[in-house]
PDB file of C-alpha atoms in Angstrom:
ATOM      1  CA  MET A   1      20.042   0.674   2.518  1.00 47.00           C
ATOM      2  CA  ALA A   2      20.598  -2.023   5.137  1.00 52.00           C
ATOM      3  CA  LYS A   3      17.598  -4.263   5.573  1.00 70.00           C
ATOM      4  CA  GLY A   4      16.082  -5.084   8.942  1.00 82.00           C
ATOM      5  CA  ASP A   5      14.208  -8.062  10.318  1.00 94.00           C
ATOM      6  CA  VAL A   6      11.435  -9.872   8.488  1.00 96.00           C
ATOM      7  CA  ILE A   7       8.289  -7.749   8.899  1.00 97.00           C
ATOM      8  CA  ILE A   8       5.954  -9.798   6.656  1.00 98.00           C
ATOM      9  CA  ASP A   9       6.209 -13.584   6.829  1.00 98.00           C
ATOM     10  CA  MET A  10       3.668 -15.656   4.888  1.00 98.00           C
ATOM     11  CA  LYS A  11       3.778 -19.407   4.471  1.00 98.00           C
ATOM     12  CA  ASN A  12       1.425 -21.498   2.325  1.00 97.00           C
ATOM     13  CA  ILE A  13      -1.284 -18.818   2.190  1.00 97.00           C
ATOM     14  CA  VAL A  14      -4.492 -20.038   0.552  1.00 96.00           C
ATOM     15  CA  LYS A  15      -7.519 -17.819  -0.104  1.00 96.00           C
ATOM     16  CA  ARG A  16     -10.851 -19.260  -1.162  1.00 93.00           C
ATOM     17  CA  TYR A  17     -14.159 -17.529  -1.784  1.00 90.00           C
ATOM     18  CA  PHE A  18     -17.427 -19.393  -1.502  1.00 82.00           C
ATOM     19  CA  ILE A  19     -19.808 -18.766  -4.369  1.00 71.00           C
ATOM     20  CA  GLY A  20     -22.871 -20.610  -3.169  1.00 68.00           C
ATOM     21  CA  GLN A  21     -22.462 -23.982  -1.541  1.00 66.00           C
ATOM     22  CA  PRO A  22     -20.835 -26.286  -2.410  1.00 71.00           C
ATOM     23  CA  ASN A  23     -18.940 -24.304  -5.063  1.00 76.00           C
ATOM     24  CA  GLU A  24     -15.813 -22.356  -4.143  1.00 84.00           C
ATOM     25  CA  LEU A  25     -13.168 -20.361  -5.937  1.00 90.00           C
ATOM     26  CA  GLU A  26      -9.545 -20.641  -4.817  1.00 92.00           C
ATOM     27  CA  VAL A  27      -7.650 -17.477  -5.787  1.00 95.00           C
ATOM     28  CA  LEU A  28      -4.346 -17.933  -3.915  1.00 97.00           C
ATOM     29  CA  HIS A  29      -2.781 -21.409  -4.005  1.00 96.00           C
ATOM     30  CA  GLY A  30      -0.145 -21.581  -1.281  1.00 96.00           C
ATOM     31  CA  ILE A  31       1.726 -18.263  -1.288  1.00 97.00           C
ATOM     32  CA  ASP A  32       5.102 -17.939   0.455  1.00 97.00           C
ATOM     33  CA  LEU A  33       6.238 -14.343   0.960  1.00 97.00           C
ATOM     34  CA  GLN A  34       8.930 -12.740   3.116  1.00 97.00           C
ATOM     35  CA  VAL A  35       9.533  -8.994   3.199  1.00 97.00           C
ATOM     36  CA  HIS A  36      12.200  -7.333   5.359  1.00 97.00           C
ATOM     37  CA  GLU A  37      11.940  -3.958   7.046  1.00 96.00           C
ATOM     38  CA  GLY A  38      13.003  -1.214   4.636  1.00 96.00           C
ATOM     39  CA  GLU A  39      12.631  -3.367   1.513  1.00 97.00           C
ATOM     40  CA  PHE A  40      11.046  -2.140  -1.742  1.00 97.00           C
ATOM     41  CA  VAL A  41       9.188  -5.073  -3.322  1.00 98.00           C
ATOM     42  CA  ALA A  42       7.158  -5.306  -6.523  1.00 97.00           C
ATOM     43  CA  ILE A  43       4.450  -7.908  -7.009  1.00 97.00           C
ATOM     44  CA  VAL A  44       3.779  -8.030 -10.718  1.00 95.00           C
ATOM     45  CA  GLY A  45       1.150  -9.899 -12.667  1.00 91.00           C
ATOM     46  CA  GLN A  46      -1.654  -9.550 -15.168  1.00 90.00           C
ATOM     47  CA  SER A  47      -5.294  -8.932 -14.289  1.00 88.00           C
ATOM     48  CA  GLY A  48      -6.760 -11.999 -12.611  1.00 90.00           C
ATOM     49  CA  SER A  49      -3.417 -13.223 -11.258  1.00 93.00           C
ATOM     50  CA  GLY A  50      -4.492 -12.666  -7.639  1.00 94.00           C
ATOM     51  CA  LYS A  51      -2.546  -9.435  -6.956  1.00 93.00           C
ATOM     52  CA  SER A  52      -5.373  -7.509  -5.312  1.00 90.00           C
ATOM     53  CA  THR A  53      -6.496 -10.515  -3.282  1.00 94.00           C
ATOM     54  CA  LEU A  54      -2.953 -10.917  -1.989  1.00 96.00           C
ATOM     55  CA  MET A  55      -2.760  -7.210  -1.142  1.00 94.00           C
ATOM     56  CA  ASN A  56      -5.991  -7.448   0.835  1.00 94.00           C
ATOM     57  CA  VAL A  57      -4.560 -10.347   2.844  1.00 96.00           C
ATOM     58  CA  ILE A  58      -1.196  -8.619   3.398  1.00 97.00           C
ATOM     59  CA  GLY A  59      -3.006  -5.455   4.522  1.00 96.00           C
ATOM     60  CA  ALA A  60      -5.327  -7.253   6.971  1.00 94.00           C
ATOM     61  CA  LEU A  61      -8.349  -6.215   4.902  1.00 94.00           C
ATOM     62  CA  ASP A  62      -9.184  -9.896   4.456  1.00 93.00           C
ATOM     63  CA  ARG A  63      -8.221 -13.050   6.322  1.00 92.00           C
ATOM     64  CA  PRO A  64      -6.567 -15.974   4.524  1.00 93.00           C
ATOM     65  CA  THR A  65      -8.363 -19.314   4.410  1.00 93.00           C
ATOM     66  CA  GLU A  66      -5.268 -21.370   5.254  1.00 95.00           C
ATOM     67  CA  GLY A  67      -1.587 -20.871   6.008  1.00 96.00           C
ATOM     68  CA  ASP A  68       0.550 -18.874   8.431  1.00 97.00           C
ATOM     69  CA  TYR A  69       0.902 -15.090   8.407  1.00 97.00           C
ATOM     70  CA  ILE A  70       3.065 -13.185  10.908  1.00 97.00           C
ATOM     71  CA  LEU A  71       3.052  -9.392  10.523  1.00 96.00           C
ATOM     72  CA  ASP A  72       5.735  -7.698  12.637  1.00 94.00           C
ATOM     73  CA  GLY A  73       5.464 -10.405  15.286  1.00 94.00           C
ATOM     74  CA  VAL A  74       1.654 -10.619  15.289  1.00 95.00           C
ATOM     75  CA  ASP A  75      -0.053 -13.887  14.286  1.00 95.00           C
ATOM     76  CA  MET A  76      -2.725 -12.613  11.905  1.00 94.00           C
ATOM     77  CA  PHE A  77      -4.805 -15.792  12.255  1.00 90.00           C
ATOM     78  CA  LEU A  78      -5.142 -15.316  15.998  1.00 92.00           C
ATOM     79  CA  ALA A  79      -5.462 -11.512  16.063  1.00 94.00           C
ATOM     80  CA  PRO A  80      -8.973 -10.297  17.012  1.00 95.00           C
ATOM     81  CA  ASP A  81     -10.788  -7.848  14.759  1.00 94.00           C
ATOM     82  CA  ASP A  82      -9.986  -4.817  16.930  1.00 94.00           C
ATOM     83  CA  MET A  83      -6.258  -5.613  16.727  1.00 95.00           C
ATOM     84  CA  LEU A  84      -6.471  -5.954  12.938  1.00 95.00           C
ATOM     85  CA  SER A  85      -8.219  -2.578  12.802  1.00 94.00           C
ATOM     86  CA  ASP A  86      -5.439  -1.051  14.896  1.00 94.00           C
ATOM     87  CA  ILE A  87      -2.799  -2.573  12.603  1.00 95.00           C
ATOM     88  CA  ARG A  88      -4.526  -1.117   9.533  1.00 94.00           C
ATOM     89  CA  CYS A  89      -4.689   2.273  11.228  1.00 93.00           C
ATOM     90  CA  HIS A  90      -1.120   2.535  12.524  1.00 94.00           C
ATOM     91  CA  LYS A  91       1.160   0.053  10.800  1.00 96.00           C
ATOM     92  CA  ILE A  92       0.014   0.025   7.158  1.00 97.00           C
ATOM     93  CA  GLY A  93      -0.652   2.855   4.720  1.00 96.00           C
ATOM     94  CA  PHE A  94      -2.780   2.080   1.661  1.00 96.00           C
ATOM     95  CA  VAL A  95      -2.538   3.712  -1.779  1.00 96.00           C
ATOM     96  CA  PHE A  96      -5.028   2.657  -4.474  1.00 92.00           C
ATOM     97  CA  GLN A  97      -5.330   3.209  -8.208  1.00 90.00           C
ATOM     98  CA  THR A  98      -8.724   4.876  -7.679  1.00 92.00           C
ATOM     99  CA  TYR A  99      -7.399   7.167  -4.896  1.00 94.00           C
ATOM    100  CA  ASN A 100     -10.374   6.445  -2.558  1.00 94.00           C
ATOM    101  CA  LEU A 101     -10.592  10.057  -1.386  1.00 96.00           C
ATOM    102  CA  VAL A 102     -13.718  11.403   0.319  1.00 96.00           C
ATOM    103  CA  ALA A 103     -15.325  13.577  -2.366  1.00 96.00           C
ATOM    104  CA  ARG A 104     -16.826  16.208  -0.071  1.00 96.00           C
ATOM    105  CA  ASN A 105     -13.617  16.715   1.958  1.00 97.00           C
ATOM    106  CA  THR A 106     -10.731  19.012   1.094  1.00 98.00           C
ATOM    107  CA  ALA A 107      -7.267  17.571   0.533  1.00 98.00           C
ATOM    108  CA  LEU A 108      -6.387  18.663   4.081  1.00 98.00           C
ATOM    109  CA  LYS A 109      -9.396  16.923   5.623  1.00 98.00           C
ATOM    110  CA  ASN A 110      -8.717  13.755   3.604  1.00 98.00           C
ATOM    111  CA  VAL A 111      -5.193  13.553   5.003  1.00 98.00           C
ATOM    112  CA  GLU A 112      -6.448  14.265   8.532  1.00 97.00           C
ATOM    113  CA  LEU A 113      -8.955  11.396   8.411  1.00 96.00           C
ATOM    114  CA  PRO A 114      -6.687   8.479   9.482  1.00 95.00           C
ATOM    115  CA  MET A 115      -5.442  10.590  12.392  1.00 96.00           C
ATOM    116  CA  LEU A 116      -9.029  11.235  13.447  1.00 94.00           C
ATOM    117  CA  TYR A 117      -9.554   7.470  13.639  1.00 90.00           C
ATOM    118  CA  ALA A 118      -6.335   7.268  15.669  1.00 92.00           C
ATOM    119  CA  ASN A 119      -7.786   9.757  18.204  1.00 92.00           C
ATOM    120  CA  THR A 120      -5.077  12.385  17.829  1.00 94.00           C
ATOM    121  CA  THR A 121      -5.734  16.031  18.735  1.00 96.00           C
ATOM    122  CA  ARG A 122      -7.170  18.451  16.204  1.00 96.00           C
ATOM    123  CA  SER A 123      -4.088  20.689  16.324  1.00 97.00           C
ATOM    124  CA  TYR A 124      -1.755  17.730  15.694  1.00 97.00           C
ATOM    125  CA  ARG A 125      -3.906  16.450  12.815  1.00 97.00           C
ATOM    126  CA  ASN A 126      -3.910  19.847  11.145  1.00 97.00           C
ATOM    127  CA  LYS A 127      -0.156  20.379  11.558  1.00 98.00           C
ATOM    128  CA  ARG A 128       0.771  16.873  10.400  1.00 98.00           C
ATOM    129  CA  ALA A 129      -1.557  17.007   7.363  1.00 98.00           C
ATOM    130  CA  LYS A 130      -0.111  20.353   6.255  1.00 98.00           C
ATOM    131  CA  GLU A 131       3.438  19.010   6.605  1.00 97.00           C
ATOM    132  CA  LEU A 132       2.642  15.921   4.536  1.00 97.00           C
ATOM    133  CA  LEU A 133       0.846  17.836   1.782  1.00 97.00           C
ATOM    134  CA  THR A 134       3.756  20.279   1.602  1.00 97.00           C
ATOM    135  CA  MET A 135       6.118  17.304   1.310  1.00 95.00           C
ATOM    136  CA  MET A 136       4.021  16.152  -1.664  1.00 95.00           C
ATOM    137  CA  GLY A 137       4.152  19.584  -3.327  1.00 95.00           C
ATOM    138  CA  MET A 138       0.463  20.187  -2.620  1.00 96.00           C
ATOM    139  CA  GLU A 139       0.730  23.221  -0.343  1.00 95.00           C
ATOM    140  CA  GLU A 140      -1.242  25.380  -2.799  1.00 96.00           C
ATOM    141  CA  ARG A 141      -4.084  22.851  -3.139  1.00 97.00           C
ATOM    142  CA  MET A 142      -4.838  21.938   0.486  1.00 97.00           C
ATOM    143  CA  LYS A 143      -8.306  23.510   0.487  1.00 97.00           C
ATOM    144  CA  HIS A 144      -9.391  21.952  -2.808  1.00 98.00           C
ATOM    145  CA  THR A 145     -11.751  18.977  -3.004  1.00 98.00           C
ATOM    146  CA  PRO A 146     -10.892  15.919  -5.138  1.00 97.00           C
ATOM    147  CA  ASP A 147     -13.033  17.044  -8.086  1.00 97.00           C
ATOM    148  CA  GLU A 148     -10.836  20.165  -8.280  1.00 98.00           C
ATOM    149  CA  LEU A 149      -7.629  18.123  -8.528  1.00 97.00           C
ATOM    150  CA  SER A 150      -5.920  16.267 -11.375  1.00 96.00           C
ATOM    151  CA  GLY A 151      -5.270  12.532 -11.173  1.00 95.00           C
ATOM    152  CA  GLY A 152      -1.658  13.057 -10.121  1.00 95.00           C
ATOM    153  CA  GLN A 153      -2.684  15.576  -7.465  1.00 97.00           C
ATOM    154  CA  LYS A 154      -5.296  13.164  -6.092  1.00 96.00           C
ATOM    155  CA  GLN A 155      -2.670  10.435  -5.861  1.00 96.00           C
ATOM    156  CA  ARG A 156      -0.290  12.740  -4.011  1.00 96.00           C
ATOM    157  CA  VAL A 157      -3.071  13.477  -1.520  1.00 97.00           C
ATOM    158  CA  ALA A 158      -3.683   9.733  -1.216  1.00 97.00           C
ATOM    159  CA  ILE A 159       0.012   9.106  -0.477  1.00 97.00           C
ATOM    160  CA  ALA A 160       0.014  11.882   2.121  1.00 97.00           C
ATOM    161  CA  ARG A 161      -3.043  10.269   3.704  1.00 97.00           C
ATOM    162  CA  ALA A 162      -1.303   6.867   3.698  1.00 97.00           C
ATOM    163  CA  MET A 163       1.595   8.469   5.599  1.00 97.00           C
ATOM    164  CA  ALA A 164      -0.633  10.223   8.150  1.00 97.00           C
ATOM    165  CA  ASN A 165      -0.006   7.836  11.065  1.00 96.00           C
ATOM    166  CA  ASP A 166       3.629   7.205  10.058  1.00 96.00           C
ATOM    167  CA  PRO A 167       3.133   3.530   9.102  1.00 97.00           C
ATOM    168  CA  ALA A 168       6.063   1.139   8.749  1.00 96.00           C
ATOM    169  CA  ILE A 169       4.576  -0.403   5.591  1.00 97.00           C
ATOM    170  CA  ILE A 170       3.033   1.165   2.476  1.00 98.00           C
ATOM    171  CA  LEU A 171       0.903  -1.027   0.216  1.00 97.00           C
ATOM    172  CA  ALA A 172       0.406   0.545  -3.196  1.00 96.00           C
ATOM    173  CA  ASP A 173      -2.073  -1.194  -5.508  1.00 93.00           C
ATOM    174  CA  GLU A 174      -1.526  -0.042  -9.130  1.00 93.00           C
ATOM    175  CA  PRO A 175      -0.861   3.546  -7.923  1.00 94.00           C
ATOM    176  CA  THR A 176       0.132   4.800 -11.397  1.00 93.00           C
ATOM    177  CA  GLY A 177      -2.400   2.756 -13.373  1.00 90.00           C
ATOM    178  CA  ALA A 178      -4.757   5.693 -14.068  1.00 89.00           C
ATOM    179  CA  LEU A 179      -1.994   8.242 -14.735  1.00 92.00           C
ATOM    180  CA  ASP A 180      -0.027   9.334 -17.787  1.00 91.00           C
ATOM    181  CA  SER A 181       3.634   8.332 -17.924  1.00 90.00           C
ATOM    182  CA  GLN A 182       5.033  11.682 -16.736  1.00 91.00           C
ATOM    183  CA  THR A 183       2.682  11.886 -13.755  1.00 93.00           C
ATOM    184  CA  GLY A 184       3.301   8.222 -13.002  1.00 92.00           C
ATOM    185  CA  ARG A 185       7.033   8.988 -12.940  1.00 93.00           C
ATOM    186  CA  LEU A 186       6.417  11.685 -10.315  1.00 93.00           C
ATOM    187  CA  ILE A 187       4.452   9.244  -8.138  1.00 94.00           C
ATOM    188  CA  MET A 188       7.166   6.574  -8.412  1.00 95.00           C
ATOM    189  CA  ASP A 189       9.792   9.146  -7.421  1.00 95.00           C
ATOM    190  CA  ILE A 190       7.761   9.902  -4.295  1.00 96.00           C
ATOM    191  CA  PHE A 191       7.782   6.202  -3.378  1.00 96.00           C
ATOM    192  CA  HIS A 192      11.542   6.055  -3.955  1.00 96.00           C
ATOM    193  CA  ASP A 193      11.982   9.071  -1.652  1.00 96.00           C
ATOM    194  CA  LEU A 194       9.845   7.485   1.076  1.00 96.00           C
ATOM    195  CA  HIS A 195      11.915   4.325   0.798  1.00 96.00           C
ATOM    196  CA  GLU A 196      15.342   5.965   0.623  1.00 95.00           C
ATOM    197  CA  LYS A 197      14.874   8.891   3.008  1.00 95.00           C
ATOM    198  CA  GLN A 198      12.376   7.494   5.535  1.00 95.00           C
ATOM    199  CA  GLY A 199      13.162   3.784   5.357  1.00 95.00           C
ATOM    200  CA  LYS A 200       9.590   2.763   4.595  1.00 97.00           C
ATOM    201  CA  THR A 201       8.845  -0.814   3.612  1.00 97.00           C
ATOM    202  CA  ILE A 202       6.990  -0.552   0.304  1.00 98.00           C
ATOM    203  CA  ILE A 203       5.067  -3.228  -1.568  1.00 98.00           C
ATOM    204  CA  LEU A 204       4.103  -2.112  -5.058  1.00 97.00           C
ATOM    205  CA  ILE A 205       1.384  -4.091  -6.823  1.00 94.00           C
ATOM    206  CA  THR A 206       1.662  -3.492 -10.565  1.00 91.00           C
ATOM    207  CA  HIS A 207       1.117  -5.007 -13.986  1.00 87.00           C
ATOM    208  CA  SER A 208       4.019  -2.934 -15.372  1.00 87.00           C
ATOM    209  CA  PRO A 209       7.359  -4.764 -15.763  1.00 89.00           C
ATOM    210  CA  GLU A 210       9.110  -1.384 -16.161  1.00 90.00           C
ATOM    211  CA  LEU A 211       7.917  -0.095 -12.777  1.00 92.00           C
ATOM    212  CA  ALA A 212       8.586  -3.435 -11.129  1.00 94.00           C
ATOM    213  CA  GLU A 213      12.183  -3.358 -12.354  1.00 95.00           C
ATOM    214  CA  GLU A 214      12.797  -0.220 -10.254  1.00 96.00           C
ATOM    215  CA  CYS A 215      12.168  -2.178  -7.050  1.00 97.00           C
ATOM    216  CA  GLU A 216      14.774  -4.212  -5.175  1.00 97.00           C
ATOM    217  CA  THR A 217      12.845  -7.483  -5.418  1.00 97.00           C
ATOM    218  CA  VAL A 218      10.445  -8.463  -8.205  1.00 97.00           C
ATOM    219  CA  MET A 219       7.934 -11.262  -7.564  1.00 97.00           C
ATOM    220  CA  THR A 220       5.809 -12.465 -10.477  1.00 96.00           C
ATOM    221  CA  LEU A 221       2.347 -13.772  -9.655  1.00 96.00           C
ATOM    222  CA  LYS A 222       0.409 -15.947 -12.097  1.00 96.00           C
ATOM    223  CA  ASP A 223      -2.841 -17.812 -11.434  1.00 95.00           C
ATOM    224  CA  GLY A 224      -2.518 -17.312  -7.688  1.00 96.00           C
ATOM    225  CA  MET A 225       1.070 -18.555  -7.349  1.00 96.00           C
ATOM    226  CA  PHE A 226       4.519 -16.967  -7.485  1.00 97.00           C
ATOM    227  CA  ILE A 227       6.296 -18.293 -10.555  1.00 97.00           C
ATOM    228  CA  ASN A 228       9.440 -16.176 -10.305  1.00 96.00           C
ATOM    229  CA  VAL A 229      11.325 -14.131  -7.696  1.00 95.00           C
ATOM    230  CA  ARG A 230      14.357 -12.094  -8.735  1.00 96.00           C
ATOM    231  CA  LYS A 231      16.368  -8.994  -7.980  1.00 95.00           C
ATOM    232  CA  GLY A 232      15.345  -5.695  -9.552  1.00 95.00           C
ATOM    233  CA  SER A 233      17.601  -2.709 -10.168  1.00 93.00           C
ATOM    234  CA  GLY A 234      16.389  -0.866  -7.078  1.00 92.00           C
ATOM    235  CA  LYS A 235      16.917   2.376  -9.003  1.00 92.00           C
ATOM    236  CA  ARG A 236      14.466   4.901 -10.336  1.00 90.00           C
ATOM    237  CA  ALA A 237      14.220   5.185 -14.101  1.00 85.00           C
ATOM    238  CA  VAL A 238      14.626   8.497 -15.937  1.00 76.00           C
ATOM    239  CA  LEU A 239      12.176   9.594 -18.608  1.00 62.00           C
TER     240      LEU A 239
END
């Protein structure tokens, strides 16, 4: 797949947390990161390496302390809160290890939720959610709540929800971490399909070298710094 322009451009990103004055904890120590449109990137590292902190900064869930961050032409340091909220709603889809589904809502209503925030019509929300759940092989489970679904089914609902507003970027934070290997394989195949067939830019946060190897670019994070950047196979593995 031909790659487009740089969509994520980070230079010297530092993130500090203040734990009671004057103490502070610096988690990210000058991160440089470039991701092109349509690229499938893995950020790999052990627990405590700074992966989730970096994802929160990439996804505009948290602001960096220092550095430069341009997301699809927008200076994230200068963007007001309402613009960041709009970016999170329309430009980025989030997939988490813990699914983050609303327990009392059906699968259908969970997928509709981002479109509700985007002020789309009820008929459009319903039609789009059904299409996405069908794409995920969940057409028979649309009216089930999360406690009636398996882990893999919950994650498929979460991916459908991430796709609701047709974002350019999908951020997946340990999306297979709570799943068995066969179910995890199914979820990775879905990400490959979204990348290959829809041209989505995907950033996969993982501690698994095997999953990272399937991505086009593998970036290893250790103690808040990238220590290695290399090419991956870009091909899905077969169990």
